[in-house]
mmCIF file of C-alpha atoms and ligand atoms in Angstrom:
data_model
loop_
_atom_site.group_PDB
_atom_site.id
_atom_site.type_symbol
_atom_site.label_atom_id
_atom_site.label_comp_id
_atom_site.label_asym_id
_atom_site.label_seq_id
_atom_site.Cartn_x
_atom_site.Cartn_y
_atom_site.Cartn_z
ATOM 1 C CA UNK A 1 95.483 95.676 123.929
ATOM 2 C CA UNK A 2 98.304 95.347 126.531
ATOM 3 C CA UNK A 3 101.104 96.019 123.444
ATOM 4 C CA UNK A 4 99.628 99.265 122.199
ATOM 5 C CA UNK A 5 99.774 100.260 125.563
ATOM 6 C CA UNK A 6 103.501 100.742 124.835
ATOM 7 C CA UNK A 7 104.839 103.723 123.754
ATOM 8 C CA UNK A 8 106.801 102.102 120.489
ATOM 9 C CA UNK A 9 106.966 105.234 117.984
ATOM 10 C CA UNK A 10 109.538 105.542 115.598
ATOM 11 C CA UNK A 11 111.805 108.430 114.662
ATOM 12 C CA UNK A 12 113.039 110.073 111.607
ATOM 13 C CA UNK A 13 115.083 112.185 112.522
ATOM 14 C CA UNK A 14 117.252 110.166 114.893
ATOM 15 C CA UNK A 15 120.171 108.382 113.698
ATOM 16 C CA UNK A 16 120.222 105.807 116.069
ATOM 17 C CA UNK A 17 119.674 101.800 115.567
ATOM 18 C CA UNK A 18 116.910 101.790 116.275
ATOM 19 C CA UNK A 19 115.397 104.919 115.841
ATOM 20 C CA UNK A 20 113.462 104.777 119.111
ATOM 21 C CA UNK A 21 115.160 102.569 122.110
ATOM 22 C CA UNK A 22 111.183 102.711 123.712
ATOM 23 C CA UNK A 23 110.557 100.162 120.539
ATOM 24 C CA UNK A 24 112.511 97.644 122.596
ATOM 25 C CA UNK A 25 110.531 98.045 125.533
ATOM 26 C CA UNK A 26 107.407 95.863 123.225
ATOM 27 C CA UNK A 27 110.461 93.675 121.915
ATOM 28 C CA UNK A 28 111.847 92.609 125.210
ATOM 29 C CA UNK A 29 107.902 91.392 126.871
ATOM 30 C CA UNK A 30 107.436 89.641 123.292
ATOM 31 C CA UNK A 31 110.703 88.064 123.564
ATOM 32 C CA UNK A 32 109.263 87.171 127.906
ATOM 33 C CA UNK A 33 106.035 86.328 126.183
ATOM 34 C CA UNK A 34 107.361 83.947 123.149
ATOM 35 C CA UNK A 35 109.832 81.648 126.075
ATOM 36 C CA UNK A 36 107.137 81.387 128.156
ATOM 37 C CA UNK A 37 105.198 79.243 125.459
ATOM 38 C CA UNK A 38 108.038 77.522 125.592
ATOM 39 C CA UNK A 39 109.815 79.168 122.548
ATOM 40 C CA UNK A 40 113.515 78.664 123.855
ATOM 41 C CA UNK A 41 115.400 80.891 121.215
ATOM 42 C CA UNK A 42 113.947 83.860 121.448
ATOM 43 C CA UNK A 43 116.078 86.813 121.091
ATOM 44 C CA UNK A 44 116.400 90.656 121.249
ATOM 45 C CA UNK A 45 119.602 91.564 119.380
ATOM 46 C CA UNK A 46 121.212 95.160 119.642
ATOM 47 C CA UNK A 47 119.891 96.048 116.500
ATOM 48 C CA UNK A 48 116.390 96.367 117.828
ATOM 49 C CA UNK A 49 115.431 92.970 116.110
ATOM 50 C CA UNK A 50 113.316 89.976 117.888
ATOM 51 C CA UNK A 51 114.097 86.174 116.624
ATOM 52 C CA UNK A 52 112.572 83.098 117.441
ATOM 53 C CA UNK A 53 111.447 79.548 116.300
ATOM 54 C CA UNK A 54 108.487 77.559 116.768
ATOM 55 C CA UNK A 55 109.672 74.269 116.112
ATOM 56 C CA UNK A 56 109.031 71.495 113.489
ATOM 57 C CA UNK A 57 106.391 69.165 114.501
ATOM 58 C CA UNK A 58 107.878 67.006 111.311
ATOM 59 C CA UNK A 59 110.994 65.643 110.385
ATOM 60 C CA UNK A 60 109.966 65.426 106.624
ATOM 61 C CA UNK A 61 112.077 68.058 105.014
ATOM 62 C CA UNK A 62 109.976 71.021 104.656
ATOM 63 C CA UNK A 63 110.550 75.038 103.845
ATOM 64 C CA UNK A 64 110.812 77.723 106.642
ATOM 65 C CA UNK A 65 108.744 79.923 106.701
ATOM 66 C CA UNK A 66 108.995 83.297 108.301
ATOM 67 C CA UNK A 67 106.083 85.339 109.979
ATOM 68 C CA UNK A 68 106.850 89.070 110.259
ATOM 69 C CA UNK A 69 105.413 92.746 111.648
ATOM 70 C CA UNK A 70 106.645 95.533 112.999
ATOM 71 C CA UNK A 71 106.619 97.033 116.607
ATOM 72 C CA UNK A 72 107.149 100.504 116.028
ATOM 73 C CA UNK A 73 104.236 103.295 115.156
ATOM 74 C CA UNK A 74 103.910 106.064 112.968
ATOM 75 C CA UNK A 75 105.443 109.244 113.559
ATOM 76 C CA UNK A 76 102.041 111.166 112.171
ATOM 77 C CA UNK A 77 100.241 110.228 115.184
ATOM 78 C CA UNK A 78 101.044 110.799 119.147
ATOM 79 C CA UNK A 79 101.433 106.997 120.274
ATOM 80 C CA UNK A 80 102.131 107.933 124.314
ATOM 81 C CA UNK A 81 99.392 106.580 126.601
ATOM 82 C CA UNK A 82 97.605 105.159 124.315
ATOM 83 C CA UNK A 83 94.269 104.061 125.991
ATOM 84 C CA UNK A 84 92.531 101.145 124.232
ATOM 85 C CA UNK A 85 88.744 100.872 123.881
ATOM 86 C CA UNK A 86 86.648 97.550 122.972
ATOM 87 C CA UNK A 87 83.324 97.958 121.227
ATOM 88 C CA UNK A 88 81.885 94.781 122.043
ATOM 89 C CA UNK A 89 78.861 93.707 119.533
ATOM 90 C CA UNK A 90 79.324 96.878 117.075
ATOM 91 C CA UNK A 91 76.242 98.280 115.789
ATOM 92 C CA UNK A 92 76.766 100.292 113.014
ATOM 93 C CA UNK A 93 76.775 103.771 114.942
ATOM 94 C CA UNK A 94 78.963 105.786 114.586
ATOM 95 C CA UNK A 95 81.554 105.378 117.614
ATOM 96 C CA UNK A 96 82.710 108.662 119.623
ATOM 97 C CA UNK A 97 85.798 109.023 121.549
ATOM 98 C CA UNK A 98 85.937 109.880 125.118
ATOM 99 C CA UNK A 99 88.733 111.675 125.190
ATOM 100 C CA UNK A 100 88.359 114.246 122.685
ATOM 101 C CA UNK A 101 84.723 113.980 121.122
ATOM 102 C CA UNK A 102 84.861 116.033 118.440
ATOM 103 C CA UNK A 103 87.118 112.349 116.756
ATOM 104 C CA UNK A 104 83.991 110.647 115.769
ATOM 105 C CA UNK A 105 84.059 107.002 113.404
ATOM 106 C CA UNK A 106 81.227 106.968 111.200
ATOM 107 C CA UNK A 107 80.525 104.029 108.439
ATOM 108 C CA UNK A 108 80.361 107.282 105.944
ATOM 109 C CA UNK A 109 83.677 107.803 106.551
ATOM 110 C CA UNK A 110 85.077 104.281 107.462
ATOM 111 C CA UNK A 111 82.478 102.239 105.193
ATOM 112 C CA UNK A 112 84.258 98.677 105.722
ATOM 113 C CA UNK A 113 82.954 99.043 109.202
ATOM 114 C CA UNK A 114 80.071 98.187 107.855
ATOM 115 C CA UNK A 115 80.989 94.813 106.729
ATOM 116 C CA UNK A 116 82.342 94.497 110.228
ATOM 117 C CA UNK A 117 78.788 94.873 112.897
ATOM 118 C CA UNK A 118 78.472 92.649 115.111
ATOM 119 C CA UNK A 119 82.629 92.455 115.647
ATOM 120 C CA UNK A 120 84.520 94.001 118.865
ATOM 121 C CA UNK A 121 85.919 96.731 117.288
ATOM 122 C CA UNK A 122 88.954 98.015 119.401
ATOM 123 C CA UNK A 123 89.627 102.154 119.019
ATOM 124 C CA UNK A 124 91.700 104.226 120.549
ATOM 125 C CA UNK A 125 90.120 106.927 123.029
ATOM 126 C CA UNK A 126 90.700 110.028 120.773
ATOM 127 C CA UNK A 127 94.134 111.575 121.973
ATOM 128 C CA UNK A 128 96.320 108.626 120.652
ATOM 129 C CA UNK A 129 96.580 106.341 117.230
ATOM 130 C CA UNK A 130 96.067 103.123 117.979
ATOM 131 C CA UNK A 131 98.772 101.355 117.074
ATOM 132 C CA UNK A 132 96.928 98.085 115.322
ATOM 133 C CA UNK A 133 99.466 99.157 112.456
ATOM 134 C CA UNK A 134 100.934 96.848 113.443
ATOM 135 C CA UNK A 135 100.354 95.631 116.566
ATOM 136 C CA UNK A 136 97.190 93.998 115.290
ATOM 137 C CA UNK A 137 99.980 91.796 113.146
ATOM 138 C CA UNK A 138 102.305 91.296 116.365
ATOM 139 C CA UNK A 139 99.040 89.873 118.180
ATOM 140 C CA UNK A 140 98.725 87.524 115.117
ATOM 141 C CA UNK A 141 101.471 86.312 114.912
ATOM 142 C CA UNK A 142 101.628 85.477 119.279
ATOM 143 C CA UNK A 143 98.397 83.869 118.610
ATOM 144 C CA UNK A 144 99.725 81.397 116.122
ATOM 145 C CA UNK A 145 102.717 80.820 118.346
ATOM 146 C CA UNK A 146 100.887 80.354 121.134
ATOM 147 C CA UNK A 147 98.451 77.841 119.360
ATOM 148 C CA UNK A 148 101.129 75.909 118.001
ATOM 149 C CA UNK A 149 102.863 75.527 120.541
ATOM 150 C CA UNK A 150 100.041 73.992 122.290
ATOM 151 C CA UNK A 151 99.045 71.889 119.452
ATOM 152 C CA UNK A 152 101.624 69.669 118.844
ATOM 153 C CA UNK A 153 100.144 67.505 117.110
ATOM 154 C CA UNK A 154 98.862 70.061 114.386
ATOM 155 C CA UNK A 155 101.779 69.359 111.428
ATOM 156 C CA UNK A 156 104.214 72.087 110.331
ATOM 157 C CA UNK A 157 107.998 72.912 109.675
ATOM 158 C CA UNK A 158 109.840 75.726 111.074
ATOM 159 C CA UNK A 159 108.702 78.907 111.285
ATOM 160 C CA UNK A 160 110.586 81.846 112.151
ATOM 161 C CA UNK A 161 109.453 85.016 114.279
ATOM 162 C CA UNK A 162 110.660 88.121 112.932
ATOM 163 C CA UNK A 163 109.617 91.648 114.628
ATOM 164 C CA UNK A 164 111.155 94.313 112.625
ATOM 165 C CA UNK A 165 111.947 97.874 114.299
ATOM 166 C CA UNK A 166 111.535 101.542 112.457
ATOM 167 C CA UNK A 167 109.324 100.102 109.521
ATOM 168 C CA UNK A 168 107.037 103.633 109.827
ATOM 169 C CA UNK A 169 110.306 105.605 108.682
ATOM 170 C CA UNK A 170 111.396 102.877 106.000
ATOM 171 C CA UNK A 171 114.403 101.639 107.883
ATOM 172 C CA UNK A 172 112.524 98.102 109.097
ATOM 173 C CA UNK A 173 115.036 95.958 106.843
ATOM 174 C CA UNK A 174 118.111 98.485 107.784
ATOM 175 C CA UNK A 175 119.872 95.585 109.727
ATOM 176 C CA UNK A 176 117.800 92.924 109.760
ATOM 177 C CA UNK A 177 120.189 89.763 109.509
ATOM 178 C CA UNK A 178 119.106 87.385 106.729
ATOM 179 C CA UNK A 179 121.752 84.434 107.677
ATOM 180 C CA UNK A 180 120.441 84.301 111.101
ATOM 181 C CA UNK A 181 116.803 84.979 110.220
ATOM 182 C CA UNK A 182 117.556 81.174 107.773
ATOM 183 C CA UNK A 183 113.967 81.527 106.260
ATOM 184 C CA UNK A 184 112.863 80.286 102.903
ATOM 185 C CA UNK A 185 110.072 82.303 102.429
ATOM 186 C CA UNK A 186 108.300 84.692 104.918
ATOM 187 C CA UNK A 187 104.869 86.973 104.795
ATOM 188 C CA UNK A 188 104.170 90.094 106.771
ATOM 189 C CA UNK A 189 100.641 90.513 109.076
ATOM 190 C CA UNK A 190 100.561 94.803 108.546
ATOM 191 C CA UNK A 191 97.361 94.344 106.099
ATOM 192 C CA UNK A 192 94.220 95.758 106.538
ATOM 193 C CA UNK A 193 90.682 94.565 104.701
ATOM 194 C CA UNK A 194 89.813 90.842 105.797
ATOM 195 C CA UNK A 195 90.617 88.830 102.148
ATOM 196 C CA UNK A 196 93.210 91.498 100.901
ATOM 197 C CA UNK A 197 96.335 89.424 100.356
ATOM 198 C CA UNK A 198 98.962 91.839 98.824
ATOM 199 C CA UNK A 199 101.706 90.673 96.158
ATOM 200 C CA UNK A 200 102.247 93.705 94.991
ATOM 201 C CA UNK A 201 103.830 97.409 96.058
ATOM 202 C CA UNK A 202 105.406 100.168 94.276
ATOM 203 C CA UNK A 203 108.863 100.789 93.069
ATOM 204 C CA UNK A 204 109.979 103.413 94.420
ATOM 205 C CA UNK A 205 112.600 106.344 93.853
ATOM 206 C CA UNK A 206 114.007 109.313 95.961
ATOM 207 C CA UNK A 207 115.453 112.311 94.099
ATOM 208 C CA UNK A 208 117.088 115.182 95.156
ATOM 209 C CA UNK A 209 117.178 118.607 93.337
ATOM 210 C CA UNK A 210 119.193 121.481 93.977
ATOM 211 C CA UNK A 211 118.547 124.696 92.665
ATOM 212 C CA UNK A 212 122.081 127.177 93.328
ATOM 213 C CA UNK A 213 121.275 130.963 92.420
ATOM 214 C CA UNK A 214 124.423 133.545 92.500
ATOM 215 C CA UNK A 215 124.489 135.573 95.709
ATOM 216 C CA UNK A 216 125.208 138.687 95.542
ATOM 217 C CA UNK A 217 125.138 141.422 98.341
ATOM 218 C CA UNK A 218 121.211 142.750 97.309
ATOM 219 C CA UNK A 219 122.167 147.070 97.459
ATOM 220 C CA UNK A 220 124.893 145.970 94.916
ATOM 221 C CA UNK A 221 122.700 142.556 92.471
ATOM 222 C CA UNK A 222 121.404 144.203 89.975
ATOM 223 C CA UNK A 223 122.280 142.429 87.192
ATOM 224 C CA UNK A 224 124.288 139.905 89.410
ATOM 225 C CA UNK A 225 121.963 138.106 91.694
ATOM 226 C CA UNK A 226 120.208 134.614 90.579
ATOM 227 C CA UNK A 227 117.757 133.793 93.104
ATOM 228 C CA UNK A 228 117.615 129.965 93.706
ATOM 229 C CA UNK A 229 114.903 129.909 95.712
ATOM 230 C CA UNK A 230 113.037 131.527 92.593
ATOM 231 C CA UNK A 231 114.381 129.198 90.382
ATOM 232 C CA UNK A 232 113.032 126.775 93.325
ATOM 233 C CA UNK A 233 109.358 128.448 92.856
ATOM 234 C CA UNK A 234 109.298 128.293 89.169
ATOM 235 C CA UNK A 235 110.494 124.757 88.995
ATOM 236 C CA UNK A 236 107.222 123.722 91.391
ATOM 237 C CA UNK A 237 105.063 125.680 89.589
ATOM 238 C CA UNK A 238 105.559 124.030 86.515
ATOM 239 C CA UNK A 239 104.871 120.402 87.554
ATOM 240 C CA UNK A 240 101.918 119.470 86.621
ATOM 241 C CA UNK A 241 98.904 120.414 88.672
ATOM 242 C CA UNK A 242 95.660 117.705 87.658
ATOM 243 C CA UNK A 243 98.055 114.888 87.111
ATOM 244 C CA UNK A 244 101.163 113.125 88.407
ATOM 245 C CA UNK A 245 100.553 113.850 92.155
ATOM 246 C CA UNK A 246 99.872 111.615 95.453
ATOM 247 C CA UNK A 247 96.425 113.727 95.475
ATOM 248 C CA UNK A 248 95.690 113.733 91.979
ATOM 249 C CA UNK A 249 96.492 109.935 91.899
ATOM 250 C CA UNK A 250 94.716 106.317 92.610
ATOM 251 C CA UNK A 251 94.848 102.970 91.501
ATOM 252 C CA UNK A 252 97.731 101.683 89.309
ATOM 253 C CA UNK A 253 98.605 105.580 88.414
ATOM 254 C CA UNK A 254 101.979 106.494 89.374
ATOM 255 C CA UNK A 255 103.226 109.825 91.294
ATOM 256 C CA UNK A 256 105.869 112.116 91.207
ATOM 257 C CA UNK A 257 106.097 113.941 94.716
ATOM 258 C CA UNK A 258 107.955 116.922 96.171
ATOM 259 C CA UNK A 259 108.165 116.077 100.156
ATOM 260 C CA UNK A 260 110.768 118.489 101.074
ATOM 261 C CA UNK A 261 112.106 122.030 100.565
ATOM 262 C CA UNK A 262 114.411 124.373 102.307
ATOM 263 C CA UNK A 263 117.417 126.635 100.866
ATOM 264 C CA UNK A 264 117.850 130.175 100.504
ATOM 265 C CA UNK A 265 118.720 132.717 97.722
ATOM 266 C CA UNK A 266 122.138 130.849 96.878
ATOM 267 C CA UNK A 267 120.414 127.160 97.259
ATOM 268 C CA UNK A 268 117.198 125.307 97.385
ATOM 269 C CA UNK A 269 117.281 121.574 97.809
ATOM 270 C CA UNK A 270 113.924 120.069 97.084
ATOM 271 C CA UNK A 271 113.775 115.899 97.974
ATOM 272 C CA UNK A 272 110.532 113.891 95.747
ATOM 273 C CA UNK A 273 109.486 110.447 95.952
ATOM 274 C CA UNK A 274 108.633 109.134 92.589
ATOM 275 C CA UNK A 275 106.222 106.047 92.736
ATOM 276 C CA UNK A 276 105.000 103.834 90.684
ATOM 277 C CA UNK A 277 104.318 99.709 90.539
ATOM 278 C CA UNK A 278 106.022 99.400 87.068
ATOM 279 C CA UNK A 279 110.091 99.685 87.834
ATOM 280 C CA UNK A 280 110.883 100.975 84.300
ATOM 281 C CA UNK A 281 108.534 103.969 84.761
ATOM 282 C CA UNK A 282 110.646 105.843 87.303
ATOM 283 C CA UNK A 283 112.584 106.382 84.585
ATOM 284 C CA UNK A 284 110.305 107.743 82.574
ATOM 285 C CA UNK A 285 109.386 109.810 85.169
ATOM 286 C CA UNK A 286 112.685 111.098 86.108
ATOM 287 C CA UNK A 287 113.526 112.338 82.623
ATOM 288 C CA UNK A 288 110.297 114.331 82.920
ATOM 289 C CA UNK A 289 110.994 115.474 85.623
ATOM 290 C CA UNK A 290 114.571 116.808 84.927
ATOM 291 C CA UNK A 291 113.642 118.298 82.317
ATOM 292 C CA UNK A 292 110.969 120.765 83.989
ATOM 293 C CA UNK A 293 113.737 121.500 86.062
ATOM 294 C CA UNK A 294 116.149 122.480 82.943
ATOM 295 C CA UNK A 295 113.376 124.229 81.682
ATOM 296 C CA UNK A 296 112.849 126.344 84.600
ATOM 297 C CA UNK A 297 116.443 126.962 85.115
ATOM 298 C CA UNK A 298 117.237 128.166 81.416
ATOM 299 C CA UNK A 299 114.890 130.777 82.557
ATOM 300 C CA UNK A 300 117.675 132.343 85.195
ATOM 301 C CA UNK A 301 121.048 132.866 83.188
ATOM 302 C CA UNK A 302 123.737 131.394 85.319
ATOM 303 C CA UNK A 303 121.398 129.395 87.567
ATOM 304 C CA UNK A 304 122.696 125.211 87.858
ATOM 305 C CA UNK A 305 121.324 122.189 89.024
ATOM 306 C CA UNK A 306 122.061 118.725 90.464
ATOM 307 C CA UNK A 307 119.914 115.447 90.142
ATOM 308 C CA UNK A 308 120.524 112.758 92.133
ATOM 309 C CA UNK A 309 118.335 109.540 92.285
ATOM 310 C CA UNK A 310 118.675 106.704 94.686
ATOM 311 C CA UNK A 311 116.920 103.928 94.466
ATOM 312 C CA UNK A 312 114.370 103.227 97.734
ATOM 313 C CA UNK A 313 112.402 100.058 97.013
ATOM 314 C CA UNK A 314 111.045 98.001 94.154
ATOM 315 C CA UNK A 315 107.367 96.337 93.764
ATOM 316 C CA UNK A 316 107.979 92.824 95.405
ATOM 317 C CA UNK A 317 105.709 91.457 92.384
ATOM 318 C CA UNK A 318 109.538 90.903 90.518
ATOM 319 C CA UNK A 319 109.933 87.941 93.292
ATOM 320 C CA UNK A 320 106.750 86.791 93.702
ATOM 321 C CA UNK A 321 106.020 85.841 90.103
ATOM 322 C CA UNK A 322 109.341 83.784 89.540
ATOM 323 C CA UNK A 323 108.023 82.079 92.974
ATOM 324 C CA UNK A 324 104.180 82.204 92.548
ATOM 325 C CA UNK A 325 103.916 78.944 95.376
ATOM 326 C CA UNK A 326 104.636 81.918 97.990
ATOM 327 C CA UNK A 327 101.394 84.405 97.306
ATOM 328 C CA UNK A 328 99.048 80.368 95.766
ATOM 329 C CA UNK A 329 100.051 78.718 99.536
ATOM 330 C CA UNK A 330 98.527 82.101 100.908
ATOM 331 C CA UNK A 331 95.407 82.328 98.978
ATOM 332 C CA UNK A 332 94.921 78.888 100.095
ATOM 333 C CA UNK A 333 95.140 79.109 103.743
ATOM 334 C CA UNK A 334 92.642 82.161 103.288
ATOM 335 C CA UNK A 335 90.359 79.831 101.411
ATOM 336 C CA UNK A 336 91.258 76.424 104.469
ATOM 337 C CA UNK A 337 90.419 79.916 106.846
ATOM 338 C CA UNK A 338 86.994 80.895 104.700
ATOM 339 C CA UNK A 339 88.382 83.787 103.708
ATOM 340 C CA UNK A 340 88.148 84.841 99.604
ATOM 341 C CA UNK A 341 91.389 86.195 98.634
ATOM 342 C CA UNK A 342 91.619 88.801 97.536
ATOM 343 C CA UNK A 343 95.111 89.782 95.821
ATOM 344 C CA UNK A 344 95.064 93.648 96.073
ATOM 345 C CA UNK A 345 98.694 96.373 95.080
ATOM 346 C CA UNK A 346 99.891 98.126 97.567
ATOM 347 C CA UNK A 347 100.225 102.404 97.157
ATOM 348 C CA UNK A 348 103.460 102.251 99.274
ATOM 349 C CA UNK A 349 106.210 100.145 100.624
ATOM 350 C CA UNK A 350 105.992 96.991 103.106
ATOM 351 C CA UNK A 351 109.060 95.327 105.104
ATOM 352 C CA UNK A 352 107.695 92.666 102.494
ATOM 353 C CA UNK A 353 108.521 94.654 99.439
ATOM 354 C CA UNK A 354 112.357 94.987 100.890
ATOM 355 C CA UNK A 355 112.266 91.757 102.612
ATOM 356 C CA UNK A 356 111.793 90.306 98.712
ATOM 357 C CA UNK A 357 114.843 91.730 97.298
ATOM 358 C CA UNK A 358 117.504 90.654 100.111
ATOM 359 C CA UNK A 359 116.161 86.934 99.793
ATOM 360 C CA UNK A 360 112.832 86.668 101.732
ATOM 361 C CA UNK A 361 109.947 86.687 99.044
ATOM 362 C CA UNK A 362 107.608 88.267 101.127
ATOM 363 C CA UNK A 363 104.206 89.177 100.552
ATOM 364 C CA UNK A 364 101.442 90.951 103.577
ATOM 365 C CA UNK A 365 98.603 89.238 104.540
ATOM 366 C CA UNK A 366 95.766 91.355 106.570
ATOM 367 C CA UNK A 367 95.707 92.142 110.025
ATOM 368 C CA UNK A 368 92.000 94.320 110.039
ATOM 369 C CA UNK A 369 93.729 97.297 111.049
ATOM 370 C CA UNK A 370 92.233 100.172 109.743
ATOM 371 C CA UNK A 371 92.031 104.146 109.797
ATOM 372 C CA UNK A 372 95.795 103.736 110.117
ATOM 373 C CA UNK A 373 98.131 106.546 110.771
ATOM 374 C CA UNK A 374 95.410 108.621 112.899
ATOM 375 C CA UNK A 375 93.117 109.115 115.965
ATOM 376 C CA UNK A 376 90.548 107.233 114.050
ATOM 377 C CA UNK A 377 92.373 103.772 113.427
ATOM 378 C CA UNK A 378 90.652 100.913 114.651
ATOM 379 C CA UNK A 379 90.417 96.740 114.076
ATOM 380 C CA UNK A 380 88.069 93.963 113.866
ATOM 381 C CA UNK A 381 89.196 91.450 116.900
ATOM 382 C CA UNK A 382 87.299 88.838 115.116
ATOM 383 C CA UNK A 383 89.440 89.820 111.792
ATOM 384 C CA UNK A 384 92.488 89.374 113.691
ATOM 385 C CA UNK A 385 90.939 85.922 114.893
ATOM 386 C CA UNK A 386 90.875 85.383 111.474
ATOM 387 C CA UNK A 387 94.320 85.915 110.483
ATOM 388 C CA UNK A 388 95.604 83.970 112.878
ATOM 389 C CA UNK A 389 92.984 81.115 111.566
ATOM 390 C CA UNK A 390 95.254 81.544 108.602
ATOM 391 C CA UNK A 391 98.956 81.907 109.567
ATOM 392 C CA UNK A 392 97.965 78.322 111.449
ATOM 393 C CA UNK A 393 96.661 76.994 108.357
ATOM 394 C CA UNK A 394 99.176 78.019 106.167
ATOM 395 C CA UNK A 395 101.987 76.424 107.980
ATOM 396 C CA UNK A 396 100.417 73.141 107.790
ATOM 397 C CA UNK A 397 99.506 74.253 103.698
ATOM 398 C CA UNK A 398 103.433 74.928 103.430
ATOM 399 C CA UNK A 399 104.423 71.814 105.210
ATOM 400 C CA UNK A 400 101.922 69.536 103.196
HETATM 401 ZN ZN1 ZN B 1 102.365 98.697 109.049
#
C-alpha cells in the first residue's frame, strides 16, 4: 500500500530512459529497503533498473534464478495520488469506491472475487488505478527477500532481483544489462488469478502502412487528385468486420488491429499490431493484410503504398519448450505452496516474453492483480502471500 502511493506512470510519448523520471522515486525506495534487509549490492542504475542479489546459503553449485517485476503503471488510467483502501474479510458485496461512487466493483463484473470471499482486498478509491500491476509483484519479491534474508537456514542458490521500468509501454527490457544480471533463468511476478502460470504469450509484429495519394489544388484537381485519406477509408473498410480483430477474438485466436491513423490527402499512415500465439501465422496475416491494401489501392489509380513489418516480441513458449525444467520448477513450487498450477497463455506479452529471447527463459507467476489498467483494479492480500510462499519454495526446489 506504500508502493502504490508513489506515482510511477510511464509515458509512451517520452523518448527518455526511463520514460518518466518519477519511476525512480519508487526504485530508490526499493534499493534503500533492500539494503536495510542486508542486501549490500542493491543498486539503481542510470537507466532505471534495480539489480540486487539475495546471496546463496549453500556452497553447492546451483542455477541462479531471477525474480522480476516492473515498477511502472499503465498510462491508461491516472496513477497520481493513489489512495489504497483495505477491505478486510471481504464479504462478497459490491465495493463502492468512495471518491467516485459511480465506480463499483462487483462479483458480476469480476467473478474471480467470488473465489476471494473472506480475503482482504485492496482497491483504489475511485479516481485512479490501484497499481497492483505490478506493485503486487514488487511487494511479493520484497517480501520474499525479507523472508529469505531473515531465514539463512533455508537452503537456496543466489537469487537475482530485477525491477524494470516502462513495461507498460513495451520498453521494459530495452536497456537491461543481461551481463550484469547474470542469471540462468527467471520468473516475472506479474500475473492475475491464483494458480495461473503463464508460459505462453503472443508473438507480435507491428506493421506500418503508408498510403500515398497525388495532391493537387482542389479547385483544379479534376482527373488529377488521388486522396490518400479516401484510400485509407476504403482499405480499413475492407478489413473483416466479424473476425480478425481484438473485439471479435479470444482464447488462441490471433488478430490484426489498426491502432493509429494520421495523415491527409497526400499521405496517410496507419499503424497495425499483429498478434498470434503461433509465430508463423504472423507472416500469413501480414500477406493477407497486404492483399487487402493492394485491392484498395487498385480502386484509386495513381495511389501507392509502403508496407513495413517490424518484429516486436515472440511467444516465450518457443524458448521455454527447450528448457522444460523452468516451468516444472514453478509447478512444483505451486504445489508445495498448496496451489494447483494451471498453465495459461497470455493474450499479450510481458517483460518475460522478451527476456526469454535474450537469454533469460522467464515464465510469469500470478500475484492476484485483477481489473488492471482501470479504476476497478484490485488485489487480494492472501493471493500475494501465496505468491510469496511460491517464490520461497521455488528457491529451495531449484537448489535441490
Ligand atoms: Zn504488469
